[in-house]
C-alpha positions as YAML, in Angstrom:
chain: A
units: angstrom
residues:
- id: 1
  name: UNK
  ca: [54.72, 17.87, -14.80]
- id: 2
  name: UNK
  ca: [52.71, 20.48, -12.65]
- id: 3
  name: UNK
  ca: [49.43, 19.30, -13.63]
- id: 4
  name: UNK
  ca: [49.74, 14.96, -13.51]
- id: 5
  name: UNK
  ca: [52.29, 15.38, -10.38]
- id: 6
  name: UNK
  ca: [51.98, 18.73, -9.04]
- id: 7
  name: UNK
  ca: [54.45, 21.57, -7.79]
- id: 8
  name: UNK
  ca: [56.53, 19.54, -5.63]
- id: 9
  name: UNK
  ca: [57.56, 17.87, -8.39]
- id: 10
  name: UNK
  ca: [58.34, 20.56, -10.61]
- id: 11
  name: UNK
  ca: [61.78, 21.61, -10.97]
- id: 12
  name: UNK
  ca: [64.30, 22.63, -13.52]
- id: 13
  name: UNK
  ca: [65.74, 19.20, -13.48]
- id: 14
  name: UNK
  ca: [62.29, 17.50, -13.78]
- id: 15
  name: UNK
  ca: [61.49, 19.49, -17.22]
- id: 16
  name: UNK
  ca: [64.84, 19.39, -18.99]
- id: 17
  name: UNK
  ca: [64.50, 15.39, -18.13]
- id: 18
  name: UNK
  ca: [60.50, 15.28, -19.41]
- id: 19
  name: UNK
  ca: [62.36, 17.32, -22.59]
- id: 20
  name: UNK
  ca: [64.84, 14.83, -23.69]
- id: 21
  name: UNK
  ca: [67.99, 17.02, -21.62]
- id: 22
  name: UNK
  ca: [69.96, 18.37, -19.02]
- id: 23
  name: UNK
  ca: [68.81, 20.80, -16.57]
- id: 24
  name: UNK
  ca: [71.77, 22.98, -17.49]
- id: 25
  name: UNK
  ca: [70.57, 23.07, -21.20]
- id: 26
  name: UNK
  ca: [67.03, 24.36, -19.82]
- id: 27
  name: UNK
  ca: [69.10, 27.58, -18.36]
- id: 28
  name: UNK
  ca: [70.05, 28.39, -21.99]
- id: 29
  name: UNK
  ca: [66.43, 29.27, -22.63]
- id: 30
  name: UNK
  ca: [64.66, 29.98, -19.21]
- id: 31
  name: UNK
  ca: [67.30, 31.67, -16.54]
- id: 32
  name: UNK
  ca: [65.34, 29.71, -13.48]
- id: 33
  name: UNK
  ca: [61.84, 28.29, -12.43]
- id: 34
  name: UNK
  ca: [60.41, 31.87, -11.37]
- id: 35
  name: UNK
  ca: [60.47, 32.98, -15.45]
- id: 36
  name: UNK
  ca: [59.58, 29.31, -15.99]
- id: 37
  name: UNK
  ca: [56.85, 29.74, -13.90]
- id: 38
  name: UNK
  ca: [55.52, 33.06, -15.71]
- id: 39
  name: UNK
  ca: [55.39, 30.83, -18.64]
- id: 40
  name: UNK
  ca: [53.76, 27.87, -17.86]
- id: 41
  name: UNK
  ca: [51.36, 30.39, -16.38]
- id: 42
  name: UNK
  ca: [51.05, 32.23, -19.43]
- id: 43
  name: UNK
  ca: [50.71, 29.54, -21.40]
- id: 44
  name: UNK
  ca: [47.61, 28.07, -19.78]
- id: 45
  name: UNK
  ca: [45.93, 31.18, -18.83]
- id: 46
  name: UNK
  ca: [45.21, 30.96, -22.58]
- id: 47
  name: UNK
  ca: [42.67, 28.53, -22.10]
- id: 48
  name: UNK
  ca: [40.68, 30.46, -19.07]
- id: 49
  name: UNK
  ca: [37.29, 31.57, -20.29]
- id: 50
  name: UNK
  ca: [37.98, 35.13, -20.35]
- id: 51
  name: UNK
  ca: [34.65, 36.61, -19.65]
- id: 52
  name: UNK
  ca: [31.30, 36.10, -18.92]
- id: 53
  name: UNK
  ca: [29.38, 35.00, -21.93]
- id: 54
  name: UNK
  ca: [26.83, 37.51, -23.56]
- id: 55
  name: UNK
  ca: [22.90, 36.24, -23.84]
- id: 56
  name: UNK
  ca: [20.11, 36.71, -25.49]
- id: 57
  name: UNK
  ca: [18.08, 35.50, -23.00]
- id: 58
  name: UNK
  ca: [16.82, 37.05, -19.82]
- id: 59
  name: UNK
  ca: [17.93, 34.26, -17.67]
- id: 60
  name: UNK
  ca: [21.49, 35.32, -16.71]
- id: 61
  name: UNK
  ca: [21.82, 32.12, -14.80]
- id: 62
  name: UNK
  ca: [22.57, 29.64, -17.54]
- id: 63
  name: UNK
  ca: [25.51, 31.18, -18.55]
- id: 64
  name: UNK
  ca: [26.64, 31.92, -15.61]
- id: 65
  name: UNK
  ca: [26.91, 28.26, -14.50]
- id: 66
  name: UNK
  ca: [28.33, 27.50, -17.81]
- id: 67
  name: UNK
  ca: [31.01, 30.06, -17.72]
- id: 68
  name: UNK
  ca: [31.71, 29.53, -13.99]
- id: 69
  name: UNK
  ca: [31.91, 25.31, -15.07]
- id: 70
  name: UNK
  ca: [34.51, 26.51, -17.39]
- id: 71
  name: UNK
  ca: [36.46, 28.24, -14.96]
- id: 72
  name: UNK
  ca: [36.37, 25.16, -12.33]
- id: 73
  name: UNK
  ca: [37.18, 22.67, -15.11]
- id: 74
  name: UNK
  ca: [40.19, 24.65, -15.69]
- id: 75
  name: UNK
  ca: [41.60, 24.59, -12.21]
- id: 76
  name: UNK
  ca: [40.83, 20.90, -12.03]
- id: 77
  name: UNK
  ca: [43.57, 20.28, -15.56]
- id: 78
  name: UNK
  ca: [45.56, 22.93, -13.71]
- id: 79
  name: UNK
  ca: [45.48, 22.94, -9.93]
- id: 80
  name: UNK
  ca: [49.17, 24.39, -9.54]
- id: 81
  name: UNK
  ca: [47.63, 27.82, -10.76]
- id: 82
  name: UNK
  ca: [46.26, 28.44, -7.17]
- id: 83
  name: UNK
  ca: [49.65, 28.28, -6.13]
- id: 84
  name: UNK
  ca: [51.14, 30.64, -8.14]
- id: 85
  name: UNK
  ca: [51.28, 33.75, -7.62]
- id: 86
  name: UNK
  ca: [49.32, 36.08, -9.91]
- id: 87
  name: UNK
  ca: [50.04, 39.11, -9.08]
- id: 88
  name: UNK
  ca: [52.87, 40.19, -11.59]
- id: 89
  name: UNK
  ca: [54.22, 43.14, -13.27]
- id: 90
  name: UNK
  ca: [52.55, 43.60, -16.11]
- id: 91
  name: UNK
  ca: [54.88, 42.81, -19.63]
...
């Protein structure tokens, strides 16, 4: 929901409808859309190229732009990221 309509149209409601049920059912797993939140989060940070690629090569540059294209094409699939705040206690 986040990522084809964006955070306004995120809420509890929203997913346990996407899922096939209530929004009350939802509660049962996630206790409200701050944890739900943490998750999503979680779950695409996954895909975030975690660091800068090693090379053979003298010219840092190429993978640079390649790692740094990575990182843009994943806020493009996942613009809401921005707006969620990152700074968590660690689990």
């Amino acid at each position: 929901i986040a990522d084809e309509e964006g955070m306004a149209a995120l809420s509890m409601r929203a997913v346990g409808e996407r899922l096939g049920r209530t929004a009350m059912a939802l509660y049962t797993h996630v206790p409200g859309k701050s944890e739900l939140l943490d998750l999503m989060y979680d779950a695409v940070h996954a895909e975030l190229p975690s660091a800068y690629p090693e090379s053979e090569s003298d010219d840092w540059r190429a993978p640079l732009t390649a790692w740094a294209g990575e990182v843009l094409e994943f806020y493009v699939r996942h613009p809401w990221v921005l707006q969620v705040s990152q700074a968590r206690p660690v689990l």
